[in-house]
Amino acid sequence: MAWPNVFQRGSLLSQFSHHHVVVFLLTFFSYSLLHASRKTFSNVKVSISEQWTPSAFNTSVELPVEIWSSNHLFPSAEKATLFLGTLDTIFLFSYAVGLFISGIVGDRLNLRWVLSFGMCSSALVFVFGALTEWLRFYNKWLYCCLWIVNGLLQSTGWPCVVAVMGNWFGKAGRGVVFGLWSACASVGNILGACLASSVLQYGYEYAFLVTASVQFAGGIVIFFGLLVSPEEIGLSGIEAEENFEEDSHRPLINGGENEDEYEPNYSIQDDSSVAQVKAISFYQACCLPGVIPYSLAYACLKLVNYSFFFWLPFYLSNNFGWKEAEADKLSIWYDVGGIIGGTLQGFISDVLQKRAPVLALSLLLAVGSLIGYSRSPNDKSINALLMTVTGFFIGGPSNMISSAISADLGRQELIQRSSEALATVTGIVDGSGSIGAAVGQYLVSLIRDKLGWMWVFYFFILMTSCTIVFISPLIVREIFSLVLRRQAHILRE
């Protein structure tokens, strides 16, 4: 198979300036910080559960029983765990709603302003959460309200950073570039786990405070340092530079007949020097080829991926009896697998110039990895190895759908005349995924409480299989297109 021109003679790297590097790093670490704050909550669930139940304070010298009885939230750790699952569900529902809104807003306002506002405001919510512990004020309705607001604010992150990356990095090599860049969520998980475990001995509220402080500082840096498109500094868009490279312009989504059509620049954000282009409507974005199938598939896949994200440290501590700090550090290996999987699978999809077949193979292997991990023995080394493999085959496809494939969907030739589309499409795909993840988090806590952890893994296998079903029409179409192009290449030779 002939390799695409983008991988020959270093042509990919030659297209990038120091501005591209800065944008890559700023968007990478901005979303890493948002994910770090979410990971902190999942990493301190055991501490929160103990703090909210009588057993935590009945033996405490700080508060007598009668004072604690007026403040406690739940009669048992099981009830506290179920409420924590409810908070995850509340967060993800509000996050999903916010994604649909943020995508539309991001295509109409300056992406830098929206992203910076979301980061700083979300950090303040976590600070407020720490204050409730210091004031010994426990209220379920307050926690629910805080997590609704936090979900809405955090939803500004992903559509904005994907749109900015789409403005700077074109279709050429998008799979490997976005595959590497989409590791930002996994790096954020690792960062959040490390920050949480380093201060958890002082109380879970300090874990909130540390990650919130770092996130707020990151929001300030984004506001003053991020360039949302090359046009802001007078550079031409990346798609214009690739206009004469035929292979870099073959759609990786629709496999249509007009595969060599030129794709224009878009998402021009700044002010008077550049003309604004009308943004695509929400309904038009939903009607684009591939958007609905990938949205449904991502709803199932993100359910599984986020269940590991929210529940893995708790599962390790609860199922194997390992210390919470040790479980936090061990859970990092799932994210390591996701980083490697997203990058390698993105590279392979660039070589094949097709995404869906790569996704399908990875998801089929993910079913086997889930079966293997569900039967992991009480050994940390073996568990870490199986966890890494599971992250490779689940986290990798999840990263590819939410980043490279979303960028492909937002730059189809059907919307050549609407440059402001990528944030809206990204919001639809990721918002649909978050709805599935929101339902899943409550179901995970419910299934675990009624049937046990093994049935949770059976549930994950079912959802992974549903993901394959939803993208199966796209798989058939892309394989057929790939075969036709291969035959045409043989005939030309």
Coordinates of N, CA and C in Angstrom, one line a residue, residues 48-129:
I48 N -14.8 10.7 50.7 CA -16.1 11.4 50.8 C -17.1 10.5 51.4
S49 N -17.2 9.3 50.9 CA -18.2 8.3 51.4 C -18.0 8.1 52.9
E50 N -16.8 8.0 53.4 CA -16.5 7.9 54.8 C -16.9 9.1 55.6
Q51 N -16.7 10.3 55.0 CA -17.0 11.5 55.6 C -18.5 11.8 55.8
W52 N -19.2 11.2 54.9 CA -20.7 11.4 54.8 C -21.5 10.4 55.6
T53 N -20.8 9.4 56.2 CA -21.5 8.3 57.0 C -21.1 8.4 58.4
P54 N -22.0 7.9 59.3 CA -21.7 7.9 60.8 C -20.4 7.3 61.2
S55 N -20.0 6.2 60.5 CA -18.8 5.5 61.0 C -17.5 6.4 60.9
A56 N -17.6 7.5 60.1 CA -16.4 8.4 60.0 C -16.2 9.2 61.3
F57 N -17.4 9.5 62.0 CA -17.3 10.5 63.0 C -17.7 9.9 64.4
N58 N -18.3 8.8 64.4 CA -18.7 8.3 65.7 C -17.5 8.0 66.6
T59 N -16.4 7.7 66.1 CA -15.2 7.5 66.8 C -14.2 8.7 66.8
S60 N -14.7 9.8 66.3 CA -13.8 11.0 66.2 C -13.8 11.8 67.5
V61 N -12.6 12.3 67.8 CA -12.5 13.2 69.0 C -12.9 14.6 68.7
E62 N -13.1 14.9 67.4 CA -13.4 16.3 67.1 C -14.8 16.6 67.2
L63 N -15.7 15.7 66.9 CA -17.2 15.9 67.0 C -17.8 14.8 67.8
P64 N -18.6 15.1 68.8 CA -19.3 14.1 69.5 C -20.5 13.6 68.7
V65 N -21.0 12.4 69.1 CA -22.0 11.7 68.3 C -23.2 12.6 68.1
E66 N -23.7 13.3 69.1 CA -24.9 14.1 68.9 C -24.8 15.2 67.9
I67 N -23.6 15.8 67.8 CA -23.3 16.9 66.8 C -23.3 16.3 65.4
W68 N -22.6 15.1 65.3 CA -22.5 14.5 64.0 C -23.8 14.0 63.5
S69 N -24.7 13.5 64.4 CA -26.0 13.0 64.0 C -26.8 14.1 63.3
S70 N -26.6 15.4 63.7 CA -27.4 16.4 63.1 C -26.8 16.8 61.7
N71 N -25.6 16.3 61.3 CA -25.0 16.7 60.1 C -24.9 15.6 59.1
H72 N -24.9 14.4 59.5 CA -24.6 13.3 58.6 C -25.6 13.2 57.5
L73 N -25.2 12.7 56.3 CA -26.0 12.6 55.1 C -26.6 11.3 54.9
F74 N -25.9 10.2 55.2 CA -26.4 8.8 54.9 C -26.1 7.9 56.1
P75 N -27.0 6.9 56.2 CA -26.8 6.0 57.3 C -25.8 4.9 57.0
S76 N -25.3 4.7 55.8 CA -24.4 3.7 55.5 C -23.5 4.1 54.3
A77 N -22.4 3.5 54.2 CA -21.5 3.8 53.1 C -22.1 3.4 51.7
E78 N -22.9 2.4 51.7 CA -23.6 1.9 50.5 C -24.5 3.1 49.9
K79 N -25.3 3.7 50.8 CA -26.1 4.8 50.4 C -25.3 6.0 49.9
A80 N -24.2 6.2 50.6 CA -23.3 7.3 50.2 C -22.8 7.1 48.8
T81 N -22.4 5.8 48.5 CA -21.8 5.4 47.2 C -22.9 5.6 46.1
L82 N -24.1 5.2 46.4 CA -25.2 5.4 45.4 C -25.4 6.9 45.1
F83 N -25.3 7.7 46.1 CA -25.5 9.2 45.9 C -24.3 9.7 45.1
L84 N -23.1 9.2 45.3 CA -22.0 9.7 44.5 C -22.2 9.3 43.0
G85 N -22.8 8.1 42.8 CA -23.1 7.7 41.4 C -24.2 8.7 40.8
T86 N -25.1 9.1 41.7 CA -26.1 10.1 41.3 C -25.5 11.4 40.9
L87 N -24.5 11.8 41.7 CA -23.8 13.1 41.4 C -23.1 13.0 40.0
D88 N -22.5 11.8 39.7 CA -21.8 11.6 38.4 C -22.8 11.7 37.3
T89 N -24.0 11.2 37.5 CA -25.1 11.2 36.5 C -25.6 12.6 36.3
I90 N -25.7 13.4 37.4 CA -26.2 14.8 37.3 C -25.1 15.6 36.6
F91 N -23.9 15.4 36.9 CA -22.8 16.1 36.2 C -22.8 15.8 34.7
L92 N -22.9 14.6 34.4 CA -22.8 14.2 33.0 C -24.1 14.7 32.2
F93 N -25.2 14.7 32.8 CA -26.4 15.2 32.1 C -26.3 16.7 31.8
S94 N -25.8 17.4 32.9 CA -25.7 18.9 32.7 C -24.5 19.2 31.7
Y95 N -23.5 18.3 31.8 CA -22.3 18.4 30.9 C -22.8 18.2 29.4
A96 N -23.7 17.2 29.3 CA -24.2 16.9 27.9 C -25.0 18.0 27.4
V97 N -25.9 18.6 28.2 CA -26.7 19.7 27.7 C -25.8 20.9 27.4
G98 N -24.8 21.1 28.3 CA -23.9 22.2 28.0 C -23.1 22.1 26.8
L99 N -22.8 20.8 26.4 CA -22.0 20.6 25.2 C -22.8 21.0 23.9
F100 N -24.0 20.7 23.9 CA -24.9 21.1 22.8 C -24.9 22.7 22.7
I101 N -25.0 23.3 23.8 CA -25.0 24.8 23.9 C -23.7 25.4 23.6
S102 N -22.6 24.8 24.2 CA -21.3 25.4 24.0 C -20.8 25.3 22.6
G103 N -21.2 24.2 21.9 CA -20.8 24.1 20.5 C -21.3 25.2 19.7
I104 N -22.6 25.5 19.9 CA -23.3 26.6 19.1 C -22.6 27.9 19.5
V105 N -22.4 28.1 20.8 CA -21.8 29.4 21.3 C -20.4 29.6 20.7
G106 N -19.6 28.5 20.8 CA -18.3 28.5 20.3 C -18.1 28.9 18.9
D107 N -19.1 28.5 18.0 CA -19.0 28.9 16.6 C -19.5 30.3 16.4
R108 N -20.0 31.0 17.4 CA -20.5 32.3 17.2 C -19.7 33.4 18.0
L109 N -19.0 33.0 19.0 CA -18.2 33.9 19.8 C -16.7 33.5 19.7
N110 N -15.9 34.3 20.3 CA -14.4 34.0 20.3 C -14.2 32.8 21.2
L111 N -13.6 31.8 20.6 CA -13.3 30.5 21.3 C -12.4 30.7 22.5
R112 N -11.5 31.6 22.4 CA -10.6 31.9 23.6 C -11.4 32.4 24.8
W113 N -12.3 33.3 24.5 CA -13.1 33.8 25.7 C -14.0 32.7 26.3
V114 N -14.6 31.9 25.5 CA -15.5 30.9 26.0 C -14.7 29.9 26.8
L115 N -13.6 29.4 26.3 CA -12.7 28.5 27.0 C -12.2 29.0 28.3
S116 N -11.7 30.2 28.3 CA -11.1 30.8 29.5 C -12.2 31.0 30.6
F117 N -13.4 31.4 30.2 CA -14.5 31.6 31.1 C -14.8 30.3 31.8
G118 N -14.9 29.2 31.0 CA -15.3 27.9 31.5 C -14.3 27.4 32.5
M119 N -13.0 27.5 32.2 CA -12.0 27.0 33.1 C -12.0 27.8 34.4
C120 N -12.0 29.1 34.4 CA -11.9 29.8 35.6 C -13.2 29.7 36.5
S121 N -14.3 29.7 35.8 CA -15.6 29.5 36.6 C -15.7 28.1 37.2
S122 N -15.3 27.1 36.5 CA -15.4 25.8 37.0 C -14.5 25.6 38.2
A123 N -13.3 26.2 38.1 CA -12.4 26.2 39.2 C -13.0 26.7 40.5
L124 N -13.7 27.8 40.4 CA -14.4 28.4 41.5 C -15.4 27.5 42.1
V125 N -16.1 26.7 41.3 CA -17.1 25.7 41.8 C -16.4 24.7 42.8
F126 N -15.2 24.3 42.4 CA -14.5 23.3 43.2 C -14.0 23.9 44.5
V127 N -13.6 25.2 44.4 CA -13.2 25.9 45.6 C -14.4 26.0 46.6
F128 N -15.6 26.3 46.0 CA -16.8 26.3 46.9 C -17.1 25.0 47.5
G129 N -16.8 23.9 46.7 CA -17.0 22.5 47.3 C -16.1 22.3 48.5

